[in-house]
XYZ file of C-alpha atoms in Angstrom:
196
model
C -11.468 88.431 236.679
C -14.823 90.178 237.161
C -18.013 88.195 237.523
C -21.289 89.123 235.802
C -22.684 90.341 239.109
C -19.740 92.577 240.116
C -18.805 96.101 239.006
C -16.142 98.675 239.804
C -17.278 101.430 242.139
C -15.651 104.831 242.657
C -16.498 104.884 246.366
C -16.423 101.224 247.415
C -13.788 99.865 244.996
C -16.276 97.203 243.824
C -19.871 96.256 244.497
C -22.684 94.085 243.207
C -24.568 95.076 240.045
C -28.154 95.942 241.058
C -30.767 93.510 239.692
C -28.123 91.143 238.250
C -29.287 87.561 237.784
C -27.341 84.539 236.688
C -25.599 81.335 237.610
C -22.163 81.001 239.221
C -20.718 77.555 238.550
C -17.338 76.200 239.672
C -15.919 72.736 240.342
C -17.074 73.155 243.957
C -20.584 74.561 243.558
C -23.356 75.619 241.207
C -25.285 78.592 242.569
C -27.997 80.939 241.350
C -27.309 84.632 241.929
C -30.192 87.067 242.144
C -29.424 90.587 243.346
C -32.023 93.132 244.366
C -32.417 96.769 243.260
C -30.074 97.869 246.071
C -27.337 95.566 244.767
C -27.657 93.107 247.654
C -27.835 89.324 247.440
C -31.212 89.326 249.109
C -34.864 89.959 248.348
C -36.186 93.504 247.902
C -36.333 95.901 250.856
C -37.789 99.369 251.151
C -35.579 102.013 252.715
C -38.475 102.799 255.040
C -38.630 100.098 257.684
C -42.150 98.637 258.024
C -43.923 99.163 261.378
C -43.254 96.610 264.124
C -40.082 95.446 262.357
C -36.666 94.807 263.879
C -34.055 95.155 261.147
C -30.532 93.679 261.313
C -27.942 94.706 258.707
C -25.183 92.151 258.104
C -21.871 93.481 256.747
C -18.951 91.309 255.717
C -17.111 89.643 252.866
C -17.855 86.481 250.871
C -18.538 84.502 254.062
C -21.438 86.845 254.819
C -22.517 87.146 251.181
C -22.702 83.360 250.980
C -20.227 82.477 248.249
C -21.046 78.960 247.089
C -24.476 78.581 248.677
C -27.985 79.520 247.605
C -29.323 82.789 248.994
C -31.690 81.103 251.470
C -28.723 79.097 252.843
C -26.656 82.151 253.861
C -26.309 82.596 257.605
C -28.237 85.881 257.313
C -31.295 84.058 255.968
C -30.885 81.145 258.412
C -30.843 83.654 261.294
C -33.862 85.473 259.864
C -35.836 82.212 259.594
C -35.018 81.311 263.205
C -35.916 84.775 264.521
C -39.258 84.657 262.708
C -40.149 81.481 264.629
C -39.913 83.297 267.970
C -43.210 83.749 269.835
C -43.476 87.498 269.244
C -45.496 89.891 267.121
C -42.256 91.623 266.087
C -41.250 90.985 262.471
C -37.541 90.397 261.856
C -35.583 91.337 258.739
C -31.953 90.262 258.399
C -30.442 92.073 255.420
C -27.444 90.437 253.751
C -25.103 93.268 252.666
C -22.024 91.039 252.382
C -19.775 91.555 249.338
C -16.783 89.386 248.342
C -13.378 90.875 249.269
C -14.836 93.562 251.504
C -12.930 94.484 254.637
C -13.622 96.752 257.585
C -12.732 99.924 255.660
C -15.098 99.172 252.765
C -17.817 98.015 255.158
C -17.506 101.328 257.017
C -17.861 103.265 253.761
C -20.860 101.141 252.718
C -22.525 101.690 256.085
C -21.855 105.434 256.037
C -23.060 106.045 252.475
C -25.723 103.350 251.972
C -26.359 101.006 254.889
C -27.721 103.540 257.365
C -30.390 104.496 254.804
C -31.966 101.098 255.549
C -32.607 102.220 259.153
C -31.163 99.113 260.843
C -31.767 98.514 264.544
C -28.558 96.471 264.737
C -25.506 96.378 262.461
C -23.391 93.231 262.608
C -19.906 93.305 261.097
C -18.469 89.872 260.373
C -14.709 89.973 260.563
C -12.278 87.263 259.460
C -8.493 87.138 259.247
C -8.409 87.983 255.531
C -9.855 91.406 256.447
C -6.551 92.375 258.061
C -4.643 91.833 254.819
C -7.424 93.389 252.717
C -7.480 96.528 254.881
C -3.680 96.840 254.612
C -3.889 96.576 250.812
C -6.828 98.989 250.457
C -5.220 101.453 252.897
C -1.936 101.609 250.922
C -3.572 103.859 248.381
C -6.480 105.255 250.402
C -6.708 108.899 251.395
C -7.480 109.705 255.037
C -8.534 112.835 256.897
C -6.903 114.088 260.116
C -9.082 111.681 262.144
C -8.009 108.642 260.136
C -11.300 108.312 258.226
C -11.202 107.410 254.522
C -11.753 110.498 252.384
C -13.787 110.740 249.251
C -13.704 113.923 247.208
C -15.697 115.471 244.420
C -13.395 116.679 241.640
C -14.821 119.515 239.575
C -13.387 120.699 236.278
C -13.948 124.187 234.915
C -13.269 125.530 231.431
C -11.002 128.523 232.201
C -12.086 130.630 229.210
C -15.822 129.907 229.492
C -15.747 130.018 233.318
C -18.119 127.080 233.271
C -18.089 123.727 235.033
C -17.587 121.066 232.367
C -16.988 117.894 234.348
C -17.426 116.318 237.749
C -16.250 113.022 239.258
C -15.993 111.275 242.629
C -12.596 110.004 243.702
C -12.138 106.416 244.721
C -11.343 106.724 248.459
C -9.277 103.579 248.229
C -7.105 104.590 245.258
C -7.699 108.357 245.014
C -8.325 107.940 241.285
C -11.025 109.687 239.262
C -11.948 110.029 235.598
C -13.342 112.975 233.622
C -13.456 112.873 229.796
C -12.848 116.304 228.251
C -12.235 117.625 224.742
C -8.671 118.609 223.858
C -7.528 122.104 222.923
C -9.037 123.871 225.953
C -7.627 125.112 229.268
C -9.102 123.533 232.384
C -8.904 124.159 236.101
C -9.540 121.376 238.619
C -10.567 121.683 242.232
C -11.672 119.232 244.894
C -14.459 119.391 247.427
C -13.199 116.978 250.092
C -15.568 115.340 252.539
C -14.502 112.944 255.269
């Protein structure tokens, strides 16, 4: 089952839908969900860190994301509120980048491709025992380079007769899958540009 605020992602397996808003109601809780333009369950942030700001990036699964609680009740926002009460002129930002069902491998990929763009001073990875199982499951179909890092590749498709690129796709580093829609009745060549 996919929730209104979740989407498939070719790099990260799944991620939040940017700017999604709605209500998530179960027998246990009734919670508003508001996601920012970066697809985080948090308020808006610029990639450029404001002057005199100490920025903490929180990575993790649904515990970090705050499944079942309002956004201001997540431990990221509780920490931010406490840090802002310190007697200092430094401004603190604690960015909640938690996503349900993420594990260390997906958190690494998020950090590498997106998280570091936020220029964090500290990155905190919140690990729980379900991450061990999740990493085993994601790794079963993941592709790795010689150093053990997950590999994503760009698949390019060329029309053989026209000698022209006609399609491009990113592989899912977790499954290795990709999708390119092409017309039938032509001859195509495929090649991959692999990056670790």
